[in-house]
Short mmCIF file of C-alpha atoms in Angstrom, two decimals:
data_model
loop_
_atom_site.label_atom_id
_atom_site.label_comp_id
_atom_site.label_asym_id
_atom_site.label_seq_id
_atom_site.Cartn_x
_atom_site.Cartn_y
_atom_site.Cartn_z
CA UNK A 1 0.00 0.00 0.00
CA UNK A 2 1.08 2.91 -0.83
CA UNK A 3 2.08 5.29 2.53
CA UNK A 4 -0.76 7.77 1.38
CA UNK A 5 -3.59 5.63 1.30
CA UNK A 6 -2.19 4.26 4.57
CA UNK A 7 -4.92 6.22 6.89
CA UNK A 8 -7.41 6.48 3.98
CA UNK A 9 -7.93 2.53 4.81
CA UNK A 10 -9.14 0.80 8.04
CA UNK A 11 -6.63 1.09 10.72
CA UNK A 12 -5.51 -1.53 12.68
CA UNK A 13 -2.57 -1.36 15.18
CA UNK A 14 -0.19 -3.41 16.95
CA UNK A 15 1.20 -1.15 19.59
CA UNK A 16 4.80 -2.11 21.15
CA UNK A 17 5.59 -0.65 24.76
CA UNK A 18 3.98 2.19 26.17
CA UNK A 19 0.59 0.98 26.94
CA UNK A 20 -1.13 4.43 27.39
CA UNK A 21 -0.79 4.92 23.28
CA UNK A 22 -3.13 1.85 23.01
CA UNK A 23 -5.08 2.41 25.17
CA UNK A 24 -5.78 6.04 23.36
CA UNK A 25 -6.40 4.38 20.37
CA UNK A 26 -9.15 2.10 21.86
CA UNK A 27 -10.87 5.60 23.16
CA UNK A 28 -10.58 6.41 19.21
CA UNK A 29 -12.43 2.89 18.69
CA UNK A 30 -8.86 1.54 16.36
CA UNK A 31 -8.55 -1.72 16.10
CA UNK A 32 -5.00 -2.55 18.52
CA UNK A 33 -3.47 -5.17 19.95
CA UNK A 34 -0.84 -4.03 22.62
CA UNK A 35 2.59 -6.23 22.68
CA UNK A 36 3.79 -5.30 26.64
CA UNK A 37 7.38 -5.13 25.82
CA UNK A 38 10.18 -3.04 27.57
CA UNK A 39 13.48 -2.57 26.32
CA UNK A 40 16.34 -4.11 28.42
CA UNK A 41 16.96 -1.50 31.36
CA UNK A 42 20.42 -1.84 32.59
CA UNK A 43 21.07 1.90 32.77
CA UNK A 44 24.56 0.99 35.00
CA UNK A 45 27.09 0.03 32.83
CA UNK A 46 28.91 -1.49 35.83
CA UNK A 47 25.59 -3.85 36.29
CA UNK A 48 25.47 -4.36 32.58
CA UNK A 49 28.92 -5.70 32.63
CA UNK A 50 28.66 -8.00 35.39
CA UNK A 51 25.69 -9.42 34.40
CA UNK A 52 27.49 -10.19 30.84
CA UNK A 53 30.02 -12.18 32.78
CA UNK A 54 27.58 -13.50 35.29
CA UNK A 55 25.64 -15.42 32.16
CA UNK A 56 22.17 -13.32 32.56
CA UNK B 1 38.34 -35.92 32.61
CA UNK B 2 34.94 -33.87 32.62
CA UNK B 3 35.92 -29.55 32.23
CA UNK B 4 35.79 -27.61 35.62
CA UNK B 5 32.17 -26.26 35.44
CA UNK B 6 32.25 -22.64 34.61
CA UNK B 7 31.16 -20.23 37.42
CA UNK B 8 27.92 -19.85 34.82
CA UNK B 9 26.63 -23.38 35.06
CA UNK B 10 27.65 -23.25 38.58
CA UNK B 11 25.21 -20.47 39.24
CA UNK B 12 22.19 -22.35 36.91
CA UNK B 13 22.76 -24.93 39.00
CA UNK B 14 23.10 -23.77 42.19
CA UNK B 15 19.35 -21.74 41.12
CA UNK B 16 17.73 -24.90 39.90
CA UNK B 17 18.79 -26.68 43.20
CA UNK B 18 16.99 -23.78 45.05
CA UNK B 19 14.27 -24.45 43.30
CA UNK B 20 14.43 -27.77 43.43
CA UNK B 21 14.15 -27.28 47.13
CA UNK B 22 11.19 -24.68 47.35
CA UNK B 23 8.98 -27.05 45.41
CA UNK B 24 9.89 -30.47 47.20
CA UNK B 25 8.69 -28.19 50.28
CA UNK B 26 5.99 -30.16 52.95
CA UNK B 27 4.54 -27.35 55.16
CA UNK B 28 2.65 -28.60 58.08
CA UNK B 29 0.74 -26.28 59.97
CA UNK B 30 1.99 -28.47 63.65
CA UNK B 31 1.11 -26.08 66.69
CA UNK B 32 0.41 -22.86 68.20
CA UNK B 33 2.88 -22.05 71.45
CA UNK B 34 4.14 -18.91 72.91
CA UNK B 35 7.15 -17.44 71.09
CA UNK B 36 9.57 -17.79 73.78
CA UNK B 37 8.84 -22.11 73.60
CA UNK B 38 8.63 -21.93 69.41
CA UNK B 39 11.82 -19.31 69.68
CA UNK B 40 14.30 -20.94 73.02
CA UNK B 41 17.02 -18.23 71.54
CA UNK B 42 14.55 -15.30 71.96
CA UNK B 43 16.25 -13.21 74.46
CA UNK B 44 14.01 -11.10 76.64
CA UNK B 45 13.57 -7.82 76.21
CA UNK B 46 13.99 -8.09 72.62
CA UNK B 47 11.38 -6.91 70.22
CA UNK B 48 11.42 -8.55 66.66
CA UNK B 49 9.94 -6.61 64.02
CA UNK B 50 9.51 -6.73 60.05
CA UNK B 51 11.90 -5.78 57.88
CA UNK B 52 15.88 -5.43 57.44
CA UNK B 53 17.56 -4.68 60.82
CA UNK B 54 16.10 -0.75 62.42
CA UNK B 55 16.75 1.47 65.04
CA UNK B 56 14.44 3.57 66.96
CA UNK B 57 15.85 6.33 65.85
CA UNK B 58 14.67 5.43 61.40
CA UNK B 59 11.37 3.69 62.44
CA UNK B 60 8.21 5.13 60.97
CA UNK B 61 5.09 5.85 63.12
CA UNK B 62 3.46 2.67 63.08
CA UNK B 63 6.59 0.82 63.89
CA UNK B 64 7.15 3.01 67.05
CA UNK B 65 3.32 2.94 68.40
CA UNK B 66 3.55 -0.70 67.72
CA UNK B 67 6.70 -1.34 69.67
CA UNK B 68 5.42 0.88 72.34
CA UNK B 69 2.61 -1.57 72.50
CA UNK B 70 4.47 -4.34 73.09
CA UNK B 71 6.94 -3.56 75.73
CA UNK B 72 3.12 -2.95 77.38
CA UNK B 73 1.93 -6.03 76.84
CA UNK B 74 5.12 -8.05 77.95
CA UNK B 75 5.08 -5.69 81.08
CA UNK B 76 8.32 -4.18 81.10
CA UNK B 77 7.12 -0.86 80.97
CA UNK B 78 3.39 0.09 83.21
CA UNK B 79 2.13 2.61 80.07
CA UNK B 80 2.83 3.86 76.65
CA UNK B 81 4.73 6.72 77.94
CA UNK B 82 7.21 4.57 79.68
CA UNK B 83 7.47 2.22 77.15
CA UNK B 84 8.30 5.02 74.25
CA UNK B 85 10.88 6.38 76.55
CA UNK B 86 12.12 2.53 77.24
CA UNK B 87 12.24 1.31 73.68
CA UNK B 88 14.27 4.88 72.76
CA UNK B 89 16.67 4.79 75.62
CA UNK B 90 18.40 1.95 74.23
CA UNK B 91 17.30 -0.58 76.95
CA UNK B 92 14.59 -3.00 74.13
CA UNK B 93 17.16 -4.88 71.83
CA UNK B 94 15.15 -4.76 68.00
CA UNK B 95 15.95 -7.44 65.49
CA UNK B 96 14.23 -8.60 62.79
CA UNK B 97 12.14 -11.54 62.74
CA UNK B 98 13.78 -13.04 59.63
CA UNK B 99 16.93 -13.88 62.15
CA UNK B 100 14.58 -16.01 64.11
CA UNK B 101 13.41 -18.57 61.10
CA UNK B 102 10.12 -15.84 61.51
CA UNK B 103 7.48 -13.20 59.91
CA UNK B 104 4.99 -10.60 60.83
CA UNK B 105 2.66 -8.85 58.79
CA UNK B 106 3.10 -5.06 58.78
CA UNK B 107 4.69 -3.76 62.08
CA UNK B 108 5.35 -7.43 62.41
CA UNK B 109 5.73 -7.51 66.39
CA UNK B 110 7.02 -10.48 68.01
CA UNK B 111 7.65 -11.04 71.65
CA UNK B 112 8.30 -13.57 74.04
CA UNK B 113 4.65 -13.89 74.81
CA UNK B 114 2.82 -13.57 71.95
CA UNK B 115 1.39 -16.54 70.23
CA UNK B 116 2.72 -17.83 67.09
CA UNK B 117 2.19 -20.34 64.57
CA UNK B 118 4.35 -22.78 63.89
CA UNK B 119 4.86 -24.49 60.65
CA UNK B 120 7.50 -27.25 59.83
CA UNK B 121 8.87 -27.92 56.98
CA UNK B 122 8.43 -31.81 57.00
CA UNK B 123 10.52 -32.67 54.16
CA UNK B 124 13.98 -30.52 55.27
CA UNK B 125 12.73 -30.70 58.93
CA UNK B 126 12.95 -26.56 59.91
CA UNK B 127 10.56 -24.99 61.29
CA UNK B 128 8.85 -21.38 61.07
CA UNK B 129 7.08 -19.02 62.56
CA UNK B 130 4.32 -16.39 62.75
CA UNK B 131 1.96 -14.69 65.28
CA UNK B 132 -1.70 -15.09 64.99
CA UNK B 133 -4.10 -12.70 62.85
CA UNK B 134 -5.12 -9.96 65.10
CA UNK B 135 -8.01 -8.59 63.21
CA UNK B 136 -8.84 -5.88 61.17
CA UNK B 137 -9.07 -2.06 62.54
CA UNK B 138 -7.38 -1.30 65.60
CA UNK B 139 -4.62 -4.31 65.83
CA UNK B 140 -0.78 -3.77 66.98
CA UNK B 141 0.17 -4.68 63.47
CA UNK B 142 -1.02 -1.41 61.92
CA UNK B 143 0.40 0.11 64.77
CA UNK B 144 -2.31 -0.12 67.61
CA UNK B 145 -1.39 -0.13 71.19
CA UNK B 146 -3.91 0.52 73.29
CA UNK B 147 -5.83 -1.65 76.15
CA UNK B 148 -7.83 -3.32 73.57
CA UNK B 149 -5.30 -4.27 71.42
CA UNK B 150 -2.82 -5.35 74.11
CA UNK B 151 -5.92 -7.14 75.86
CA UNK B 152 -6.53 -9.16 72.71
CA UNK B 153 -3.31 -10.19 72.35
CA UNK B 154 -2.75 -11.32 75.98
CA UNK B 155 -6.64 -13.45 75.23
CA UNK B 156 -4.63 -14.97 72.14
CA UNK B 157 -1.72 -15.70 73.88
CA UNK B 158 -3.80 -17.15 77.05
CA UNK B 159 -7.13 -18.74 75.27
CA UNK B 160 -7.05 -18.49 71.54
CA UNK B 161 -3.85 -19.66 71.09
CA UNK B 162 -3.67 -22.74 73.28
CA UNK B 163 -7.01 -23.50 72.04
CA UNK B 164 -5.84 -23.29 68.35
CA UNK B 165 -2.66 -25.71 69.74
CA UNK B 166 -4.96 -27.99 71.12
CA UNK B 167 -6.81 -28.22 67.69
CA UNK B 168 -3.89 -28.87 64.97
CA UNK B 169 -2.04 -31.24 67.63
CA UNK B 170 -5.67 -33.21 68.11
CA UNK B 171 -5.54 -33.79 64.24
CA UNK B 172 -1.69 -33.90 64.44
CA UNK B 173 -1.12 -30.94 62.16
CA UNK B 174 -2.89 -29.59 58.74
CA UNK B 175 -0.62 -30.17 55.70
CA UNK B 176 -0.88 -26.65 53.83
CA UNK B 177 0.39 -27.82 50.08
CA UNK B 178 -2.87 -28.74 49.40
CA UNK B 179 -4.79 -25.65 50.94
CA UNK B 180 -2.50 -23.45 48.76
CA UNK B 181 -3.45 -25.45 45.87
CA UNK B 182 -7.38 -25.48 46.31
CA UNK B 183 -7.19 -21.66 47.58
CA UNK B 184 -6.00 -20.55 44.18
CA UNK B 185 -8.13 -22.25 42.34
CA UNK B 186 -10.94 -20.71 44.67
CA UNK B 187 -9.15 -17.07 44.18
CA UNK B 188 -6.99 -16.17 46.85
CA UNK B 189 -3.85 -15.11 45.44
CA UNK B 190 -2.53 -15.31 49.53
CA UNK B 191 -1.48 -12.13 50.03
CA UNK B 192 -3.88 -9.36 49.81
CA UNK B 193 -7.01 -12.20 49.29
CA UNK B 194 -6.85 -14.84 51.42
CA UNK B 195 -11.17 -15.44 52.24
CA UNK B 196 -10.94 -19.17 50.45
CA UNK B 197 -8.21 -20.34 52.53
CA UNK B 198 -9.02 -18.68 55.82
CA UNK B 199 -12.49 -20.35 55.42
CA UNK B 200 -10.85 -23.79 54.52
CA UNK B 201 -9.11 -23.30 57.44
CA UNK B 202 -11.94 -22.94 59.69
CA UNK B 203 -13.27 -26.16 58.28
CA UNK B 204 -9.87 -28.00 59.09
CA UNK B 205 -9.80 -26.90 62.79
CA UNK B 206 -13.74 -26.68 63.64
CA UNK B 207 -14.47 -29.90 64.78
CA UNK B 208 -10.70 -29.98 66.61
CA UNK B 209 -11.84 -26.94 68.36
CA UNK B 210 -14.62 -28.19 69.75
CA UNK B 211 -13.25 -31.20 71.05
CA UNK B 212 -10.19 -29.16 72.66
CA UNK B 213 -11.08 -25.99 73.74
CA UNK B 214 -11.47 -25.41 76.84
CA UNK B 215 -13.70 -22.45 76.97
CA UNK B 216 -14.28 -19.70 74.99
CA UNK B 217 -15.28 -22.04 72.06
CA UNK B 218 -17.63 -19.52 70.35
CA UNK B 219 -15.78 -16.56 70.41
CA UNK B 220 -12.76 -18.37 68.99
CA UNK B 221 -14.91 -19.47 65.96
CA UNK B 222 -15.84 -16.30 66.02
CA UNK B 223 -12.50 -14.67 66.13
CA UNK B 224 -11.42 -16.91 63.09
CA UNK B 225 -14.38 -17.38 61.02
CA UNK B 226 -15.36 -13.16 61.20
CA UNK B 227 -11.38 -12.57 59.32
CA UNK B 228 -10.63 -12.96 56.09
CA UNK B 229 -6.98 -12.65 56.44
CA UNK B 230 -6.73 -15.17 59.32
CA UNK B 231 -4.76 -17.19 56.67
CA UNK B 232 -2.39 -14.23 55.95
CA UNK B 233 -0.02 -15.26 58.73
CA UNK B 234 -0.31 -19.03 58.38
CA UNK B 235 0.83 -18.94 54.91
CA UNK B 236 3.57 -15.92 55.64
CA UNK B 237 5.17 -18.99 58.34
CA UNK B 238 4.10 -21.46 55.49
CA UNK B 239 6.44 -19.50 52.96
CA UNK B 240 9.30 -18.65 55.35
CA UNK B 241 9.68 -22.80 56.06
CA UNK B 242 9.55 -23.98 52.53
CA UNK B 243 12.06 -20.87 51.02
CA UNK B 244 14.34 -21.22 54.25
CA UNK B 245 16.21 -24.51 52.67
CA UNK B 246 16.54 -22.41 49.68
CA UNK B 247 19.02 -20.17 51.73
CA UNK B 248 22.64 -21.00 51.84
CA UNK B 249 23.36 -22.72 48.52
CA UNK B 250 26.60 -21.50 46.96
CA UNK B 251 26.47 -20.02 43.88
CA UNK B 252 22.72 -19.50 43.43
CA UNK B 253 21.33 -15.81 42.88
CA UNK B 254 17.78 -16.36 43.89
CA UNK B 255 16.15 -14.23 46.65
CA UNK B 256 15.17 -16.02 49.50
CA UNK B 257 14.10 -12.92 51.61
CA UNK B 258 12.20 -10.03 50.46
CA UNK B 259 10.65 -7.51 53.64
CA UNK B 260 10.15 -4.14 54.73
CA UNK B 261 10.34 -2.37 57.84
CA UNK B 262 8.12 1.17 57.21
CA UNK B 263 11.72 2.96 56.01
CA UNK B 264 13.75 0.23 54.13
CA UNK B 265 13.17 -2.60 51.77
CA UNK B 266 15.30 -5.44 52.26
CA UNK B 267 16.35 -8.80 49.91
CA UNK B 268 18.46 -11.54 51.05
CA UNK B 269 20.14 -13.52 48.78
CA UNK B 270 20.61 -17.57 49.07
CA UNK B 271 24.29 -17.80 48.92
CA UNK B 272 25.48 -14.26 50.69
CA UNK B 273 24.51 -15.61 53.86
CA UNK B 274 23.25 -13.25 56.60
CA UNK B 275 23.61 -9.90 54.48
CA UNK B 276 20.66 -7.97 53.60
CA UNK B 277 20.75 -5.30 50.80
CA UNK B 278 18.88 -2.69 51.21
CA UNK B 279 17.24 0.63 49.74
CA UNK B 280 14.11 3.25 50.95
CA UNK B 281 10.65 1.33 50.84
CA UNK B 282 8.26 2.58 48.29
CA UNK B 283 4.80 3.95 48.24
CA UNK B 284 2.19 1.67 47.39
CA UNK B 285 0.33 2.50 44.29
CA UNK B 286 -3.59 1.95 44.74
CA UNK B 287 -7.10 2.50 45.90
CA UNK B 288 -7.15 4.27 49.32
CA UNK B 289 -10.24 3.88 51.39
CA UNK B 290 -13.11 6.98 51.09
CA UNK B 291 -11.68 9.90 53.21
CA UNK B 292 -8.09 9.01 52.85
CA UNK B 293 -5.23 10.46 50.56
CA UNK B 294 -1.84 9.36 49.57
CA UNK B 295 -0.32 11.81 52.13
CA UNK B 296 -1.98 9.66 54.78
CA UNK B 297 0.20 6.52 53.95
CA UNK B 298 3.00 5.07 55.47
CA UNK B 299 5.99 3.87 53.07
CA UNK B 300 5.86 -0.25 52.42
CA UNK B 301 6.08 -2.06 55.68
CA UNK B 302 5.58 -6.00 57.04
CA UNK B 303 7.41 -9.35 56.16
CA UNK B 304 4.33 -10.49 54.15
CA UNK B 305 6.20 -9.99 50.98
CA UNK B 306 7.51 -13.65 51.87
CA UNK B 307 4.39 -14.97 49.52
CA UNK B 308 5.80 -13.39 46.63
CA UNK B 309 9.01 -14.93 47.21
CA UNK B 310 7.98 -18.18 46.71
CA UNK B 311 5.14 -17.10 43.91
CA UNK B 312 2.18 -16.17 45.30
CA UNK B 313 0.64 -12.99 46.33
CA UNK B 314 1.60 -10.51 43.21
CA UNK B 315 2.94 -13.62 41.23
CA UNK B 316 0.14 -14.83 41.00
CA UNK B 317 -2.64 -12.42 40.80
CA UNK B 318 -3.70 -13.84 37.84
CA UNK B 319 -5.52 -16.27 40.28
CA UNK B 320 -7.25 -13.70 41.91
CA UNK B 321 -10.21 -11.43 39.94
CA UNK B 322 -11.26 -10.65 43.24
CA UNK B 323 -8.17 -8.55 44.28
CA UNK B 324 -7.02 -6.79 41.06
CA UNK B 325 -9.93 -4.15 41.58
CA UNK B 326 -9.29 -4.15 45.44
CA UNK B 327 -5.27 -3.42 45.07
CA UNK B 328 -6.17 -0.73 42.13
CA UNK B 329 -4.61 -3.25 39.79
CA UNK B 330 -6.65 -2.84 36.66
CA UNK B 331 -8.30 -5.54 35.42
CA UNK B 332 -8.48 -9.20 35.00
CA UNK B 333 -6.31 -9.19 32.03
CA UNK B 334 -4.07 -6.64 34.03
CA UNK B 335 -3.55 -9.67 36.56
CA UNK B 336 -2.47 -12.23 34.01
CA UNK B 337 -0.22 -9.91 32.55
CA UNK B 338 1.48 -9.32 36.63
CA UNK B 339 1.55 -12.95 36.55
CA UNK B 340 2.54 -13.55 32.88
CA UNK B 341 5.88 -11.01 33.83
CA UNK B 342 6.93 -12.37 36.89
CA UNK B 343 8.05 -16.08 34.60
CA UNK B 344 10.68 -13.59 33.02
CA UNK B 345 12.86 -12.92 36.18
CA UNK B 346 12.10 -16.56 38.12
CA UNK B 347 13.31 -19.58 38.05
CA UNK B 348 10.70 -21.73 36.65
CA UNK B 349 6.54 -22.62 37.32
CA UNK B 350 5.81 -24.58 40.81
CA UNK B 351 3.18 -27.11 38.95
CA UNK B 352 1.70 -27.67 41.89
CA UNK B 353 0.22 -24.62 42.60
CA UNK B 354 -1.51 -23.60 39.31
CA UNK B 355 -3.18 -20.46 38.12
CA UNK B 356 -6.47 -21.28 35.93
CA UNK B 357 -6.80 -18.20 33.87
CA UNK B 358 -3.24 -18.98 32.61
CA UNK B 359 -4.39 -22.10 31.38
CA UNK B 360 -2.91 -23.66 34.54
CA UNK B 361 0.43 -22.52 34.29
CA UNK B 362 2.09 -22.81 37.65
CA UNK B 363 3.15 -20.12 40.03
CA UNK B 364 6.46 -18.19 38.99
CA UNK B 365 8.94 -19.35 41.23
CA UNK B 366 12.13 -18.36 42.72
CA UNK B 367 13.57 -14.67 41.89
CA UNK B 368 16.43 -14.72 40.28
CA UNK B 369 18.19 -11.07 40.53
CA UNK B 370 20.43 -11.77 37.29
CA UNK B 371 16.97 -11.68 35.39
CA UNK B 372 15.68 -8.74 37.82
CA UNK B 373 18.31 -6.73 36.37
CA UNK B 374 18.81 -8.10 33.16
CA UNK B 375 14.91 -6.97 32.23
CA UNK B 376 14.30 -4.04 34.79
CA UNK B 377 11.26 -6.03 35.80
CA UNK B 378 10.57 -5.81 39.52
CA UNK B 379 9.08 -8.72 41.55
CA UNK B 380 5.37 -7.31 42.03
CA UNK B 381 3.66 -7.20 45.50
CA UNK B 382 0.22 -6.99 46.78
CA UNK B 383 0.02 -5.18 49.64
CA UNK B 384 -1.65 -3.44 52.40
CA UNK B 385 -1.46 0.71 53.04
CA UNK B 386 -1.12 1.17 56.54
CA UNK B 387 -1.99 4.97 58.12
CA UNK B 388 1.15 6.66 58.73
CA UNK B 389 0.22 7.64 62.06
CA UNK B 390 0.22 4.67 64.47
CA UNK B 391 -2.97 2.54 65.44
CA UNK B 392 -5.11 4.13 62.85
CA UNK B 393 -5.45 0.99 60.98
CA UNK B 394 -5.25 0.34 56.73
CA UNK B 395 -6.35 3.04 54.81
CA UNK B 396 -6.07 1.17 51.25
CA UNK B 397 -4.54 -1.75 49.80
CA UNK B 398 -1.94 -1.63 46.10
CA UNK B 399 0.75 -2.53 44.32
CA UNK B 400 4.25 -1.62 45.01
CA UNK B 401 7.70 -2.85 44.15
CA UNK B 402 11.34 -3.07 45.88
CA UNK B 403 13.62 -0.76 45.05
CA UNK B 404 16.32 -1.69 41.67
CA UNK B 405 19.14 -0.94 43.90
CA UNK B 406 18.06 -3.73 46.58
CA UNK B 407 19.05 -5.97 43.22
CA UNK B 408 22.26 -3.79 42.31
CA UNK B 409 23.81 -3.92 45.71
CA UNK B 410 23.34 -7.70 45.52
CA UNK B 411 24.89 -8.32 42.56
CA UNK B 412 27.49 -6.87 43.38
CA UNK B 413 28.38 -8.03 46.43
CA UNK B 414 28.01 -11.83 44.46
CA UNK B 415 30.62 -10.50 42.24
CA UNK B 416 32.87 -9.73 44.65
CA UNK B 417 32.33 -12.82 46.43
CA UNK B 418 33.12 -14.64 43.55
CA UNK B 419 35.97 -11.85 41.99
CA UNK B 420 34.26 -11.35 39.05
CA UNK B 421 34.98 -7.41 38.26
#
């Protein structure tokens, strides 16, 4: 499909992540399905370096 | 000749052992006695309370009115004024009840006196320990210390908890695998829910009861049969007795303590012995009771989190329609999805103690903090919001989760044990 005609079509959604943006396209009566997915969230680099080692 | 296992499969299997060990757990509900003849090493003078290790000095409100409230009620001071002054000069000795193989909900208060439950763990032999339900409202373990709550305790201690004694030794104990088992498939997810079990429970001991007691018959069926948490504490000693032989395993990374004393959450992990790791308790996130706000609750607080340690409670509120509304949780699908999460930081499913809306997928089992971190999932807990100010009783019931650091601190701490840098 051409990326024009994208939202001239029925929309329907699979949301990754933040839930809230599928849950505002419910209100909007969109077709979604919501994947709950999070990236991986070792933010310490000393953590994230252990944990390499320590086979997580 | 076979290559030296790497310090990687010595960790998966050190975890899998723990594991191993939480689900070949036997708890047996065996006796109610007085602390001081469950705990011989329970000096006197010496208040145990939830959490990591406190002084008077950090405890929140309800810890303080609560300890107050039992120096009263063991009689070493003749009112609460004494007793505040006692328990701050120095003079009461605080530890926490995980160094005596025991729990308490909330405040968690355990003296030499009190009555406790005691549940052994028939297949590894140890035995734990917890004191009996007090009630809802004005009870010593939202921070209550007045003559009715220390007269209640000294009738449980003198009446209700002999009587109860009598009962479980008459039928020489109440195995509690299979009470789990039936209770979550009757929703109680054993933490915040616990109605199907307490009721089972009544149905155990009735008949016991009224073959034992020696007076007071109908006000102890009253007592038990009028409180839906009565359970609460049974399975709290329940959980401490089959995770306990999880503890001390070298190698393993799995939590075998998770509890909170009103200003700190604490984890201990199986094979770093005695430390605990530590980091501010959290604000529980949920629905507050008509008239209350969240400037009227006290920061996480009470041992209880032991259910989720060995998956139940928040692991496995998928069981539990009943209680995602009442914790603010969402809904049903919200539950599965609490549930559905906590398999990505735990060991592996207990099959025995199965969650039908997950197609009977058993409960996640056995934290592992490598995966905590790994993900940035926190284990979830359903919990109680107790009034900051002491004796004024829960004002709500939520959701809340341990601090990351609790996790960071203990990882690295393994590390170092183990010199990996």
């Amino acid at each position: 499909m051409e990326i024009h005609k994208l939202l001239q079509a029925e929309i329907r959604v699979v949301n990754i992540g933040l839930r809230a943006f599928a849950r505002d396209l419910e209100r909007c009566k969109t077709s979604v399905v919501h994947v709950d997915w999070a990236p991986p969230a070792v933010s310490n680099p000393r953590i994230a370096a252990l944990l390499a080692k320590l086979g997580a | 000749m076979a290559p030296a296992a790497s310090l990687v499969d010595k960790i998966a299997a050190a975890n899998q052992e723990a594991h191993r060990r939480v689900l070949a757990g036997d708890p047996v509900l065996v006796d109610v006695l007085l602390a001081r003849e469950a705990m011989p090493g329970l000096p006197d003078r010496t208040v145990l309370h939830a959490g990591p290790p406190i002084t008077w000095d950090r405890m929140c409100g309800p810890m303080r009115g609560a300890v107050a409230g039992a120096v009263v009620f063991e009689g070493w001071a003749s009112n609460l004024e004494v007793a505040t002054r006692l328990a701050a000069s120095g003079e009461i000795k605080f530890e926490p009840n995980h160094h005596y193989d025991a729990v308490g909900p909330m405040t968690g208060m355990t003296t030499r006196n009190m009555a406790v439950l005691v549940v052994e763990n028939r297949t590894f032999g140890n035995r734990s320990f917890c004191t009996v339900n007090e009630g809802m409202g004005n009870v010593m373990r939202f921070g209550g210390n007045d003559q009715e709550v220390v007269d209640r305790l000294r009738w449980m201690a003198s009446v209700a908890g002999p009587a109860l004694g009598a009962a479980i030794r008459n039928r020489k104990g109440v195995p509690l695998r299979n009470v789990i088992a039936r209770g979550l498939s009757m929703g109680d997810e054993m933490h915040m829910r616990n109605a199907a079990c307490s009721s089972l429970m009544v149905r155990e001991l009735a008949a016991d009861l009224a073959e034992t007691a020696e007076r007071d018959l109908g006000r102890i069926l009253r007592f038990i049969s009028g409180n839906d948490m009565f359970f609460l504490n049974i399975v709290m000693a329940m959980a401490k007795s089959v995770i306990a032989p999880a503890h001390g395993i070298p190698y393993s990374t799995v939590v075998t303590t998770m509890a909170r004393n009103g200003t700190d959450f604490g984890i201990r992990l199986s094979s770093t012995g005695d430390a605990w790791f530590t980091g501010p308790a959290q604000m529980a996130r949920g629905l507050l009771f008509a008239g209350f706000t969240e400037a009227d609750g006290n920061p996480d607080i009470g041992d209880s989190c032991i259910t989720e340690t060995i998956g139940l409670g928040g692991f496995a509120m998928a069981a539990s329609p009943a209680v995602v509304g009442f914790v603010g949780a969402g809904t049903l699908a919200d539950a599965i999805g609490y549930s559905r999460r906590m398999t990505e930081i735990t060991i592996g499913p207990n099959p025995e103690w199965t969650l039908p809306t997950l197609n009977m997928m058993g409960v996640p089992t056995g934290i592992d903090i490598r995966k905590v971190l790994a993900t940035g999932i926190l284990p979830v807990i359903n919990t109680a919001i107790t009034n900051k100010l002491p004796g004024r009783g829960q004002i709500g019931a939520g959701i809340v989760h341990p601090p990351l650091v609790c996790f960071e601190q203990a990882l690295l701490q393994f590390a170092d044990v183990h010199g990996v840098h």
